[in-house]
Amino acid sequence: MLTRQFSLTKKNDDWRKVKVYGTPIEWKKEVKYLGVVLDEQLNFRAHTSQIKDKYNKAFIAQYSLISRNSSLNFNKALIYSAYLRRILIYASPIWASTARSNLRSIQVLENKTLRMIANARWYRRNIYIRNALNVPSFQQFIQKLAKNFYGKLPDINNLELAKIPAFEHNDKQNRKSPRMTISL
């Protein structure tokens, strides 16, 4: 079992080392938990770079099937939505409150892939490509997932979840809250 510790604060870094069975545990700047990389400031920059690396590896593996001169014309969008998009959206209701620049870098990967699938020219707008392929935008898809995810939370029978106060997503002060992905 791998044990790590990290702090979610910008304050003092002089923390005592915790010992498990006499072995001191080192402090880390980032920790991977359930496939999501958490860092000290919860800006998810490390997680988005990990997503881009995973996506690029999967894209290279599927390149021969979705390239411009592939003969699978009707199945390219299906390969994208069934395999490649899943990599981009894993745990997105949690990390989608990241900076717009991080979201934009992921959206660029998606646009590049859709452009290749549709064999579109450089002057064709991304929105037209999405409409032709019947693929919602990255932001719309994340919002839909977040609405489903946060809509189901009150129905879960968990005493600890019941202690969390109600969230008003109209409050603009909580822009960095993960639940703000509903109103991006």
PDB file of C-alpha atoms in Angstrom:
ATOM      1  CA  MET A   1       0.000   0.000   0.000  1.00  0.00           C
ATOM      2  CA  LEU A   2       1.349   3.386  -0.999  1.00  0.00           C
ATOM      3  CA  THR A   3       0.821   6.191   1.510  1.00  0.00           C
ATOM      4  CA  ARG A   4       1.445   9.849   0.744  1.00  0.00           C
ATOM      5  CA  GLN A   5       0.538  13.128   2.355  1.00  0.00           C
ATOM      6  CA  PHE A   6       0.120  16.647   1.083  1.00  0.00           C
ATOM      7  CA  SER A   7      -1.306  19.921   2.287  1.00  0.00           C
ATOM      8  CA  LEU A   8      -4.046  22.037   0.725  1.00  0.00           C
ATOM      9  CA  THR A   9      -2.724  25.366   1.944  1.00  0.00           C
ATOM     10  CA  LYS A  10      -0.394  28.156   0.898  1.00  0.00           C
ATOM     11  CA  LYS A  11       0.791  28.632   4.473  1.00  0.00           C
ATOM     12  CA  ASN A  12       3.663  27.162   6.410  1.00  0.00           C
ATOM     13  CA  ASP A  13       5.506  24.197   4.903  1.00  0.00           C
ATOM     14  CA  ASP A  14       7.012  23.214   8.270  1.00  0.00           C
ATOM     15  CA  TRP A  15       4.756  20.314   9.093  1.00  0.00           C
ATOM     16  CA  ARG A  16       5.779  17.399  11.238  1.00  0.00           C
ATOM     17  CA  LYS A  17       6.259  14.130   9.449  1.00  0.00           C
ATOM     18  CA  VAL A  18       3.556  11.584  10.079  1.00  0.00           C
ATOM     19  CA  LYS A  19       4.768   8.080  10.795  1.00  0.00           C
ATOM     20  CA  VAL A  20       2.961   4.904   9.810  1.00  0.00           C
ATOM     21  CA  TYR A  21       4.355   1.825  11.563  1.00  0.00           C
ATOM     22  CA  GLY A  22       7.468   3.816  12.419  1.00  0.00           C
ATOM     23  CA  THR A  23       8.138   4.845   8.814  1.00  0.00           C
ATOM     24  CA  PRO A  24       8.007   8.610   8.153  1.00  0.00           C
ATOM     25  CA  ILE A  25       5.840   9.693   5.233  1.00  0.00           C
ATOM     26  CA  GLU A  26       7.247  12.390   2.957  1.00  0.00           C
ATOM     27  CA  TRP A  27       5.269  15.483   2.000  1.00  0.00           C
ATOM     28  CA  LYS A  28       4.378  15.662  -1.680  1.00  0.00           C
ATOM     29  CA  LYS A  29       3.386  18.594  -3.880  1.00  0.00           C
ATOM     30  CA  GLU A  30       0.800  16.520  -5.732  1.00  0.00           C
ATOM     31  CA  VAL A  31      -1.015  13.258  -5.131  1.00  0.00           C
ATOM     32  CA  LYS A  32      -2.912  11.005  -7.503  1.00  0.00           C
ATOM     33  CA  TYR A  33      -6.209   9.768  -6.046  1.00  0.00           C
ATOM     34  CA  LEU A  34      -8.716   7.729  -8.073  1.00  0.00           C
ATOM     35  CA  GLY A  35      -7.059   8.845 -11.299  1.00  0.00           C
ATOM     36  CA  VAL A  36      -7.223  12.575 -10.486  1.00  0.00           C
ATOM     37  CA  VAL A  37      -3.995  14.427  -9.726  1.00  0.00           C
ATOM     38  CA  LEU A  38      -4.551  16.763  -6.783  1.00  0.00           C
ATOM     39  CA  ASP A  39      -2.038  19.537  -6.186  1.00  0.00           C
ATOM     40  CA  GLU A  40      -1.521  21.960  -3.298  1.00  0.00           C
ATOM     41  CA  GLN A  41      -3.620  24.769  -4.734  1.00  0.00           C
ATOM     42  CA  LEU A  42      -6.250  22.563  -6.418  1.00  0.00           C
ATOM     43  CA  ASN A  43      -5.753  24.263  -9.775  1.00  0.00           C
ATOM     44  CA  PHE A  44      -5.567  20.859 -11.537  1.00  0.00           C
ATOM     45  CA  ARG A  45      -2.769  21.977 -13.865  1.00  0.00           C
ATOM     46  CA  ALA A  46      -0.896  18.714 -13.312  1.00  0.00           C
ATOM     47  CA  HIS A  47      -4.082  16.748 -13.924  1.00  0.00           C
ATOM     48  CA  THR A  48      -4.821  18.485 -17.224  1.00  0.00           C
ATOM     49  CA  SER A  49      -1.269  17.847 -18.413  1.00  0.00           C
ATOM     50  CA  GLN A  50      -1.719  14.187 -17.478  1.00  0.00           C
ATOM     51  CA  ILE A  51      -4.990  14.124 -19.444  1.00  0.00           C
ATOM     52  CA  LYS A  52      -3.219  15.574 -22.482  1.00  0.00           C
ATOM     53  CA  ASP A  53      -0.454  12.959 -22.261  1.00  0.00           C
ATOM     54  CA  LYS A  54      -2.944  10.082 -21.974  1.00  0.00           C
ATOM     55  CA  TYR A  55      -5.024  11.481 -24.811  1.00  0.00           C
ATOM     56  CA  ASN A  56      -2.023  11.880 -27.115  1.00  0.00           C
ATOM     57  CA  LYS A  57      -0.958   8.271 -26.493  1.00  0.00           C
ATOM     58  CA  ALA A  58      -4.473   6.998 -27.210  1.00  0.00           C
ATOM     59  CA  PHE A  59      -4.736   9.271 -30.247  1.00  0.00           C
ATOM     60  CA  ILE A  60      -1.512   7.876 -31.692  1.00  0.00           C
ATOM     61  CA  ALA A  61      -2.803   4.337 -31.105  1.00  0.00           C
ATOM     62  CA  GLN A  62      -6.038   5.136 -32.987  1.00  0.00           C
ATOM     63  CA  TYR A  63      -4.467   7.362 -35.642  1.00  0.00           C
ATOM     64  CA  SER A  64      -4.678   4.842 -38.465  1.00  0.00           C
ATOM     65  CA  LEU A  65      -8.428   4.477 -37.868  1.00  0.00           C
ATOM     66  CA  ILE A  66      -9.321   8.177 -37.645  1.00  0.00           C
ATOM     67  CA  SER A  67      -6.792   9.801 -39.952  1.00  0.00           C
ATOM     68  CA  ARG A  68      -7.902  11.895 -42.907  1.00  0.00           C
ATOM     69  CA  ASN A  69      -7.335   9.137 -45.442  1.00  0.00           C
ATOM     70  CA  SER A  70      -8.921   6.321 -43.416  1.00  0.00           C
ATOM     71  CA  SER A  71     -11.736   4.396 -45.078  1.00  0.00           C
ATOM     72  CA  LEU A  72     -13.856   4.270 -41.878  1.00  0.00           C
ATOM     73  CA  ASN A  73     -15.806   7.415 -42.728  1.00  0.00           C
ATOM     74  CA  PHE A  74     -18.898   6.798 -40.596  1.00  0.00           C
ATOM     75  CA  ASN A  75     -17.171   5.131 -37.657  1.00  0.00           C
ATOM     76  CA  LYS A  76     -14.548   7.789 -36.953  1.00  0.00           C
ATOM     77  CA  ALA A  77     -16.861   9.916 -34.804  1.00  0.00           C
ATOM     78  CA  LEU A  78     -17.987   6.793 -32.962  1.00  0.00           C
ATOM     79  CA  ILE A  79     -14.375   5.864 -32.180  1.00  0.00           C
ATOM     80  CA  TYR A  80     -13.821   9.388 -30.903  1.00  0.00           C
ATOM     81  CA  SER A  81     -16.903   9.502 -28.673  1.00  0.00           C
ATOM     82  CA  ALA A  82     -16.561   5.939 -27.370  1.00  0.00           C
ATOM     83  CA  TYR A  83     -12.820   5.859 -26.735  1.00  0.00           C
ATOM     84  CA  LEU A  84     -10.995   9.158 -26.966  1.00  0.00           C
ATOM     85  CA  ARG A  85     -13.530  11.497 -25.368  1.00  0.00           C
ATOM     86  CA  ARG A  86     -13.733   9.257 -22.291  1.00  0.00           C
ATOM     87  CA  ILE A  87     -10.116  10.083 -21.554  1.00  0.00           C
ATOM     88  CA  LEU A  88     -10.830  13.811 -21.686  1.00  0.00           C
ATOM     89  CA  ILE A  89     -13.915  13.786 -19.464  1.00  0.00           C
ATOM     90  CA  TYR A  90     -12.907  11.379 -16.697  1.00  0.00           C
ATOM     91  CA  ALA A  91     -13.953  12.969 -13.342  1.00  0.00           C
ATOM     92  CA  SER A  92     -14.679  16.249 -15.139  1.00  0.00           C
ATOM     93  CA  PRO A  93     -17.372  17.466 -12.701  1.00  0.00           C
ATOM     94  CA  ILE A  94     -14.589  17.671 -10.112  1.00  0.00           C
ATOM     95  CA  TRP A  95     -11.725  19.239 -12.071  1.00  0.00           C
ATOM     96  CA  ALA A  96     -13.707  21.387 -14.527  1.00  0.00           C
ATOM     97  CA  SER A  97     -13.378  24.389 -12.221  1.00  0.00           C
ATOM     98  CA  THR A  98      -9.768  24.681 -13.325  1.00  0.00           C
ATOM     99  CA  ALA A  99      -8.445  27.747 -15.117  1.00  0.00           C
ATOM    100  CA  ARG A 100      -9.835  28.524 -18.543  1.00  0.00           C
ATOM    101  CA  SER A 101      -6.381  28.102 -20.053  1.00  0.00           C
ATOM    102  CA  ASN A 102      -6.287  24.477 -18.875  1.00  0.00           C
ATOM    103  CA  LEU A 103      -9.743  23.810 -20.298  1.00  0.00           C
ATOM    104  CA  ARG A 104      -8.748  25.526 -23.530  1.00  0.00           C
ATOM    105  CA  SER A 105      -5.697  23.301 -23.974  1.00  0.00           C
ATOM    106  CA  ILE A 106      -7.923  20.218 -23.685  1.00  0.00           C
ATOM    107  CA  GLN A 107     -10.453  21.736 -26.062  1.00  0.00           C
ATOM    108  CA  VAL A 108      -7.685  22.291 -28.629  1.00  0.00           C
ATOM    109  CA  LEU A 109      -6.952  18.554 -28.602  1.00  0.00           C
ATOM    110  CA  GLU A 110     -10.615  17.803 -29.169  1.00  0.00           C
ATOM    111  CA  ASN A 111     -10.938  20.335 -32.001  1.00  0.00           C
ATOM    112  CA  LYS A 112      -7.845  18.971 -33.720  1.00  0.00           C
ATOM    113  CA  THR A 113      -9.231  15.436 -33.568  1.00  0.00           C
ATOM    114  CA  LEU A 114     -12.687  16.420 -34.829  1.00  0.00           C
ATOM    115  CA  ARG A 115     -11.117  18.394 -37.667  1.00  0.00           C
ATOM    116  CA  MET A 116      -9.142  15.315 -38.691  1.00  0.00           C
ATOM    117  CA  ILE A 117     -12.208  13.057 -38.442  1.00  0.00           C
ATOM    118  CA  ALA A 118     -14.282  15.370 -40.642  1.00  0.00           C
ATOM    119  CA  ASN A 119     -11.392  15.945 -43.056  1.00  0.00           C
ATOM    120  CA  ALA A 120     -12.132  19.666 -42.729  1.00  0.00           C
ATOM    121  CA  ARG A 121     -10.140  22.447 -44.361  1.00  0.00           C
ATOM    122  CA  TRP A 122      -8.375  25.130 -42.346  1.00  0.00           C
ATOM    123  CA  TYR A 123     -11.073  27.749 -42.949  1.00  0.00           C
ATOM    124  CA  ARG A 124     -13.979  25.594 -41.683  1.00  0.00           C
ATOM    125  CA  ARG A 125     -15.237  26.727 -38.255  1.00  0.00           C
ATOM    126  CA  ASN A 126     -15.204  24.253 -35.387  1.00  0.00           C
ATOM    127  CA  ILE A 127     -18.884  24.810 -34.625  1.00  0.00           C
ATOM    128  CA  TYR A 128     -19.819  23.683 -38.148  1.00  0.00           C
ATOM    129  CA  ILE A 129     -17.663  20.587 -37.775  1.00  0.00           C
ATOM    130  CA  ARG A 130     -19.361  19.760 -34.469  1.00  0.00           C
ATOM    131  CA  ASN A 131     -22.803  20.194 -36.004  1.00  0.00           C
ATOM    132  CA  ALA A 132     -21.901  17.991 -38.973  1.00  0.00           C
ATOM    133  CA  LEU A 133     -20.584  15.242 -36.689  1.00  0.00           C
ATOM    134  CA  ASN A 134     -23.402  15.756 -34.162  1.00  0.00           C
ATOM    135  CA  VAL A 135     -20.902  16.154 -31.307  1.00  0.00           C
ATOM    136  CA  PRO A 136     -21.610  18.672 -28.507  1.00  0.00           C
ATOM    137  CA  SER A 137     -18.843  21.047 -27.493  1.00  0.00           C
ATOM    138  CA  PHE A 138     -16.488  20.069 -24.697  1.00  0.00           C
ATOM    139  CA  GLN A 139     -17.956  22.719 -22.405  1.00  0.00           C
ATOM    140  CA  GLN A 140     -21.561  21.665 -23.070  1.00  0.00           C
ATOM    141  CA  PHE A 141     -20.709  18.026 -22.475  1.00  0.00           C
ATOM    142  CA  ILE A 142     -18.991  18.797 -19.155  1.00  0.00           C
ATOM    143  CA  GLN A 143     -21.942  20.933 -18.061  1.00  0.00           C
ATOM    144  CA  LYS A 144     -24.333  18.079 -18.813  1.00  0.00           C
ATOM    145  CA  LEU A 145     -22.192  15.649 -16.819  1.00  0.00           C
ATOM    146  CA  ALA A 146     -21.935  18.103 -13.912  1.00  0.00           C
ATOM    147  CA  LYS A 147     -25.713  18.635 -13.818  1.00  0.00           C
ATOM    148  CA  ASN A 148     -26.277  14.879 -13.709  1.00  0.00           C
ATOM    149  CA  PHE A 149     -23.561  14.349 -11.093  1.00  0.00           C
ATOM    150  CA  TYR A 150     -24.588  17.140  -8.721  1.00  0.00           C
ATOM    151  CA  GLY A 151     -28.284  16.484  -9.312  1.00  0.00           C
ATOM    152  CA  LYS A 152     -27.900  12.927  -8.012  1.00  0.00           C
ATOM    153  CA  LEU A 153     -25.956  13.883  -4.869  1.00  0.00           C
ATOM    154  CA  PRO A 154     -29.028  14.747  -2.716  1.00  0.00           C
ATOM    155  CA  ASP A 155     -30.534  11.320  -3.460  1.00  0.00           C
ATOM    156  CA  ILE A 156     -27.558   9.434  -2.003  1.00  0.00           C
ATOM    157  CA  ASN A 157     -28.168   8.002   1.475  1.00  0.00           C
ATOM    158  CA  ASN A 158     -24.920   9.046   3.131  1.00  0.00           C
ATOM    159  CA  LEU A 159     -24.839  10.827   6.481  1.00  0.00           C
ATOM    160  CA  GLU A 160     -21.637  12.719   5.680  1.00  0.00           C
ATOM    161  CA  LEU A 161     -23.016  14.015   2.377  1.00  0.00           C
ATOM    162  CA  ALA A 162     -26.167  15.171   4.165  1.00  0.00           C
ATOM    163  CA  LYS A 163     -24.030  17.439   6.389  1.00  0.00           C
ATOM    164  CA  ILE A 164     -22.799  19.457   3.405  1.00  0.00           C
ATOM    165  CA  PRO A 165     -24.756  22.720   3.167  1.00  0.00           C
ATOM    166  CA  ALA A 166     -26.932  23.447   0.147  1.00  0.00           C
ATOM    167  CA  PHE A 167     -25.147  25.072  -2.770  1.00  0.00           C
ATOM    168  CA  GLU A 168     -26.462  28.086  -4.637  1.00  0.00           C
ATOM    169  CA  HIS A 169     -24.811  28.113  -8.054  1.00  0.00           C
ATOM    170  CA  ASN A 170     -25.906  31.719  -8.670  1.00  0.00           C
ATOM    171  CA  ASP A 171     -23.278  32.964  -6.220  1.00  0.00           C
ATOM    172  CA  LYS A 172     -20.464  34.329  -8.413  1.00  0.00           C
ATOM    173  CA  GLN A 173     -18.030  34.453  -5.483  1.00  0.00           C
ATOM    174  CA  ASN A 174     -17.648  30.689  -5.657  1.00  0.00           C
ATOM    175  CA  ARG A 175     -16.416  30.636  -9.257  1.00  0.00           C
ATOM    176  CA  LYS A 176     -13.705  28.120  -8.382  1.00  0.00           C
ATOM    177  CA  SER A 177     -16.154  25.726  -6.749  1.00  0.00           C
ATOM    178  CA  PRO A 178     -16.540  22.492  -8.728  1.00  0.00           C
ATOM    179  CA  ARG A 179     -20.303  22.955  -8.759  1.00  0.00           C
ATOM    180  CA  MET A 180     -19.869  26.153 -10.765  1.00  0.00           C
ATOM    181  CA  THR A 181     -19.263  23.973 -13.821  1.00  0.00           C
ATOM    182  CA  ILE A 182     -23.039  23.851 -14.114  1.00  0.00           C
ATOM    183  CA  SER A 183     -23.096  27.528 -15.056  1.00  0.00           C
ATOM    184  CA  LEU A 184     -19.834  27.896 -17.016  1.00  0.00           C
TER     185      LEU A 184
END
